[in-house]
CSV table of C-alpha atoms in Angstrom, one decimal:
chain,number,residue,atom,x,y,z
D,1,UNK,CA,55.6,-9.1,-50.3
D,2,UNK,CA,53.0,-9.8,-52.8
D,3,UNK,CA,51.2,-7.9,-55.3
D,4,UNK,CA,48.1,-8.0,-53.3
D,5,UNK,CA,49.4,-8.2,-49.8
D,6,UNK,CA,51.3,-4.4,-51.3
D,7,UNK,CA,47.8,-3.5,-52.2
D,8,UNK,CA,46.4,-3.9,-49.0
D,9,UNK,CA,48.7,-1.8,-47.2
D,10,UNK,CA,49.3,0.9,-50.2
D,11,UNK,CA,48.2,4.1,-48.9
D,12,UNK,CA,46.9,7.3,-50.9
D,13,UNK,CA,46.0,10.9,-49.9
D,14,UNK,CA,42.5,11.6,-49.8
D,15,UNK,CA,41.5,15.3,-50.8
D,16,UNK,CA,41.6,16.3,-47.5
D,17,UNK,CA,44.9,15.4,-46.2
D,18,UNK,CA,46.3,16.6,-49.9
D,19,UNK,CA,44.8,19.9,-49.3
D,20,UNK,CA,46.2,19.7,-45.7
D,21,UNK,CA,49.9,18.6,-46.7
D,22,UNK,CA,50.2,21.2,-49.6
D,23,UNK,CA,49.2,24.2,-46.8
D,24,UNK,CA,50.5,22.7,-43.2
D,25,UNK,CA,53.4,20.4,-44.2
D,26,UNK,CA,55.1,20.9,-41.4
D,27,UNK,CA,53.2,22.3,-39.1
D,28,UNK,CA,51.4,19.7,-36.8
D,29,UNK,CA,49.4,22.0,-34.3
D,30,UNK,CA,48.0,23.7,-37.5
D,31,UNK,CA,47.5,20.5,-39.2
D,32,UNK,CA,45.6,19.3,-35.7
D,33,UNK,CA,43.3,22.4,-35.8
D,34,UNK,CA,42.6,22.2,-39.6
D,35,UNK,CA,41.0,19.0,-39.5
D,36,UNK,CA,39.2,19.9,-36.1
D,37,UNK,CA,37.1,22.6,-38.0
D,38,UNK,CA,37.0,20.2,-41.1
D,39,UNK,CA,35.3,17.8,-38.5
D,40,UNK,CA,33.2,20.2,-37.3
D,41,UNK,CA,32.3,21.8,-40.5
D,42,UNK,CA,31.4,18.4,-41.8
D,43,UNK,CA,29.0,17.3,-39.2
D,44,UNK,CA,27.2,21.0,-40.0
D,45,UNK,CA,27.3,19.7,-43.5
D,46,UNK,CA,25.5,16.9,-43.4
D,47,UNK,CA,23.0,18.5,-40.6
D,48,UNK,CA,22.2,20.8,-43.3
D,49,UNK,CA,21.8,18.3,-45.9
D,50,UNK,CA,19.4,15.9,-43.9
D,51,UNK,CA,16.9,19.1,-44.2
D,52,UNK,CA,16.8,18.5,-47.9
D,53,UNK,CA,14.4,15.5,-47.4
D,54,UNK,CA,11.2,14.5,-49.4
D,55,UNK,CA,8.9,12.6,-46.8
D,56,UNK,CA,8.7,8.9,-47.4
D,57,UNK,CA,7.5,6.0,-45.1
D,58,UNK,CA,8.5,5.0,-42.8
D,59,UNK,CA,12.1,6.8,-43.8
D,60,UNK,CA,12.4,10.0,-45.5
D,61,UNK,CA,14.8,10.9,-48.9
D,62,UNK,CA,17.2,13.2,-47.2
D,63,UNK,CA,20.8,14.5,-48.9
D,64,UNK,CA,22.7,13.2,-45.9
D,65,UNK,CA,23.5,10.2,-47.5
D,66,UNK,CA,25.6,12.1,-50.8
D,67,UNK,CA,27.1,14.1,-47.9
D,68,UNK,CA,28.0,11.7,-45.8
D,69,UNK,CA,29.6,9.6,-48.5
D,70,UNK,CA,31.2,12.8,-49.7
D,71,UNK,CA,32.7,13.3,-46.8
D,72,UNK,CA,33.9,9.7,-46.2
D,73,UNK,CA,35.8,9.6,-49.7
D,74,UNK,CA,37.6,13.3,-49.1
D,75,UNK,CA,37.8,13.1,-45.6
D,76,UNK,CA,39.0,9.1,-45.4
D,77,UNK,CA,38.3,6.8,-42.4
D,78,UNK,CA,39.4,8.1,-39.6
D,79,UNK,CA,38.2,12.1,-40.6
D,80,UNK,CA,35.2,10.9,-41.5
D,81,UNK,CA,34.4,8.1,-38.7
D,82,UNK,CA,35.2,11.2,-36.4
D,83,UNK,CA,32.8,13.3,-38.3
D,84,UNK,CA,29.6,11.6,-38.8
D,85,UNK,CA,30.0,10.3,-35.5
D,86,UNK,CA,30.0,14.0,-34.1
D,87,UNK,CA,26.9,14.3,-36.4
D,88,UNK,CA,25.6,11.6,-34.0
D,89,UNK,CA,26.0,12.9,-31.2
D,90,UNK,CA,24.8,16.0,-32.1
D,91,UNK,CA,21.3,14.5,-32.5
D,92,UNK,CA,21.5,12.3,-29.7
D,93,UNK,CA,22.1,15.5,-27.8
D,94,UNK,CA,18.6,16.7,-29.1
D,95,UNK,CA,20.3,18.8,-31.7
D,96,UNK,CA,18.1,19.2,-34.6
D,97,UNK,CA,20.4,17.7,-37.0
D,98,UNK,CA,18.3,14.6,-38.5
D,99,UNK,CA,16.1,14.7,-41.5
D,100,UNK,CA,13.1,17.0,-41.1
D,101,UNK,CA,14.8,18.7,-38.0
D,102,UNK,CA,14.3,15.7,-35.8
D,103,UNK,CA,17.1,15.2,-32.9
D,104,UNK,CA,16.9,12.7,-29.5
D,105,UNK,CA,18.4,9.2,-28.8
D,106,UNK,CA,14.6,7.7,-29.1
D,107,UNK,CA,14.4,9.4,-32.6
D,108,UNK,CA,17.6,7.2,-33.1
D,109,UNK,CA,16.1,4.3,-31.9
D,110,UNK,CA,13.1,4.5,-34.1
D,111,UNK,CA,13.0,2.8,-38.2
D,112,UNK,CA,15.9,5.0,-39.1
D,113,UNK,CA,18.1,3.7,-36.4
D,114,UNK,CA,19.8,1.2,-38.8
D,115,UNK,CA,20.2,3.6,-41.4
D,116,UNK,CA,22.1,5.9,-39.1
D,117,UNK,CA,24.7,3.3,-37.8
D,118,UNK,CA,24.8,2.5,-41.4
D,119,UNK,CA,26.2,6.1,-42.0
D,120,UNK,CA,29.1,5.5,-39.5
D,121,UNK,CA,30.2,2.4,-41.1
D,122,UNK,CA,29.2,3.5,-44.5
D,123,UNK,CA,31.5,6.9,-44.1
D,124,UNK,CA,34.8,4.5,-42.4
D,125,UNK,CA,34.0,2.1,-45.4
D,126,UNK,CA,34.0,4.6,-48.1
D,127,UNK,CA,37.0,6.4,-46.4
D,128,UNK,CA,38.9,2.9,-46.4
D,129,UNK,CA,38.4,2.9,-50.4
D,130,UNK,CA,39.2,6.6,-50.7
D,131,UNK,CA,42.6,5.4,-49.4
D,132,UNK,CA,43.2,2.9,-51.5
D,133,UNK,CA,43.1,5.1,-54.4
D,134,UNK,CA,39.0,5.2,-55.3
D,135,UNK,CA,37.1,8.4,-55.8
D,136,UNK,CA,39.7,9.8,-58.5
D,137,UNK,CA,37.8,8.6,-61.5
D,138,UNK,CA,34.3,8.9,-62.2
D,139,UNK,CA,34.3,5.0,-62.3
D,140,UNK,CA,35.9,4.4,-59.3
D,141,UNK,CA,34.0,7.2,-57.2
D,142,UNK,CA,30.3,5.9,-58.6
D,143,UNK,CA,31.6,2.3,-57.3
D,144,UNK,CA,33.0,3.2,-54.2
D,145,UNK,CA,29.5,5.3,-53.7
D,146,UNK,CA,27.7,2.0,-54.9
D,147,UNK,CA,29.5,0.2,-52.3
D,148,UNK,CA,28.7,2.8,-49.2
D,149,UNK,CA,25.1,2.8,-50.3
D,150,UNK,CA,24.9,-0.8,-50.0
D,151,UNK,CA,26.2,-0.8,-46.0
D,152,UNK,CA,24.0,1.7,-45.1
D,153,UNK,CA,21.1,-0.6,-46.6
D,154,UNK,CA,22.2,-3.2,-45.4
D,155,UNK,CA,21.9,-2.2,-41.3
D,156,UNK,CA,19.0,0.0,-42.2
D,157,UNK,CA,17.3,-3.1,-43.5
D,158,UNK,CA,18.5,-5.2,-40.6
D,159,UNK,CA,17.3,-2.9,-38.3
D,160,UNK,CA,14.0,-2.4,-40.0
D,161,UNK,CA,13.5,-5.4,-40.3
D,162,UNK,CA,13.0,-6.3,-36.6
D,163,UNK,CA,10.3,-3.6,-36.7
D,164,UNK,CA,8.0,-4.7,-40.2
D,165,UNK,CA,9.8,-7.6,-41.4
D,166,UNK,CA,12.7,-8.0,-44.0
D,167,UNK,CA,10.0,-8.2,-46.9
D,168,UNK,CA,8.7,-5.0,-45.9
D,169,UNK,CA,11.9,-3.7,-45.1
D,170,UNK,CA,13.3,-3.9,-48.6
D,171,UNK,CA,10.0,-2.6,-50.3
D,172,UNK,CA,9.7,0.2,-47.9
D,173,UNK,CA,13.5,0.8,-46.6
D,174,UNK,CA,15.5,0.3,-49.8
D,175,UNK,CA,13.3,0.2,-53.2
D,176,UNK,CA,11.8,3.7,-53.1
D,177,UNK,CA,15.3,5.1,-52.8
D,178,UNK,CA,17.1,2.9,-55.3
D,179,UNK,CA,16.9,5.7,-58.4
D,180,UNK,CA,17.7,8.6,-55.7
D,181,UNK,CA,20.8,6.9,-54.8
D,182,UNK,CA,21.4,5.9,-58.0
D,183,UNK,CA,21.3,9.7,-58.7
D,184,UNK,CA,23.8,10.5,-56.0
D,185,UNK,CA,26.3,8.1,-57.4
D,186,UNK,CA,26.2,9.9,-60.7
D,187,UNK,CA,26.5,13.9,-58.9
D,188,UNK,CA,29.5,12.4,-56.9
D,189,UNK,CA,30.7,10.9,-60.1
D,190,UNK,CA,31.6,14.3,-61.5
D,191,UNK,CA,32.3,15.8,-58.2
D,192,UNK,CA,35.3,14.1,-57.0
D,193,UNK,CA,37.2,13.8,-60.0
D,194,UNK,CA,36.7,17.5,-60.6
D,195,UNK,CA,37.9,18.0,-57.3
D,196,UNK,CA,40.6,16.5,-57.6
D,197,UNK,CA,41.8,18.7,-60.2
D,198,UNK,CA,41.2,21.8,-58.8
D,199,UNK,CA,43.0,20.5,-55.7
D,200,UNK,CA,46.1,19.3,-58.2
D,201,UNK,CA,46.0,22.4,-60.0
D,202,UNK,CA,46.1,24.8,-56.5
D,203,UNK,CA,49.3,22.6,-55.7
D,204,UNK,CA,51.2,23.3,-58.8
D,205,UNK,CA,50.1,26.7,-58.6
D,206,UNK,CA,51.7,27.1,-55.0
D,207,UNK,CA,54.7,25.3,-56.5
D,208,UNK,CA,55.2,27.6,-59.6
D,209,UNK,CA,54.9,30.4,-57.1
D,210,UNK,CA,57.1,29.4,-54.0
């Protein structure tokens, strides 16, 4: 095997399945229910962070995005697919879960329809990177944020664009948000590799004491 064909398939623990593994080693129905609540608990998350939102048109600043991200790079793929796509649902249920409290499937068929799908993908992508050992440094985390940013923007801009254009689009849809996301990449910066300490330093501590 190759050098990269062994970095494709090299696999690293995210936070979550770290923090799992060091309390539920071997206990799988535990280990199931952890990450149930963790699922649920991270679709409240971002719920609660889409009500931080400063009103923009036609698509609001909301903290869903950092939490979503967040949640992809501690959670990984599969965690976090499962997770933002809860969030989903939730809304399409008429939840009031999106930015500004809004819920219904014809709220996600409106100019932040794109950006929403992008949130799925965006989370699975990040996750991906998470498990290919990103989000430990602040390097690597503000890149791996860089790159989820950039697939939400890209099917939000897709999306918008069938409704204003792709001009307006990227003025409207991308631009006013560039230095908020830019900002977001920098708080996740220091929060995952601090993380990632205090998650180390937990495990050696429930070493030194078993």
């Amino acid at each position: 095997m190759t050098v990269p064909q062994q970095l494709q398939t090299a696999r690293f623990e995210t936070l979550a399945t770290t923090l799992l593994g060091d309390r539920f080693a071997d206990d799988a129905k535990r280990t199931g229910f952890a990450k149930f609540v963790m699922v649920i608990a991270g679709s409240l998350f971002i719920a609660l962070a889409a009500q931080i939102a400063v009103p923009m048109y036609p698509v609001p600043v909301t903290g869903q995005t950092l939490a979503i991200l967040l949640i992809g790079m501690t959670y990984g793929p599969r965690m976090a697919g499962s997770t933002v796509a809860l969030y989903l649902f939730e809304g399409a249920m008429g939840l009031p879960v999106f930015a500004n409290g809004a819920a219904g499937a014809l709220y996600m068929f409106g100019p932040t329809g794109g950006y929403l799908a992008g949130f799925l993908m965006a989370a699975v992508t990040i996750g991906f990177l998470a498990e290919r050992g990103m989000g430990r440094s602040i390097i690597s985390t503000a890149v791996a944020m860089l790159i989820g940013t950039a697939v939400i923007y890209v099917f939000g801009v897709a999306w918008l664009s069938m409704m204003i254009g792709f001009e307006k689009a990227v003025i409207h849809g991308v631009i006013p948000f560039l230095y908020g996301d830019a900002l977001k990449a920098v708080i996740a910066a220091g929060l995952m590799p601090f993380a990632w300490k205090i998650i180390k330093k937990l495990g050696n501590d429930s070493g030194d004491n078993a």
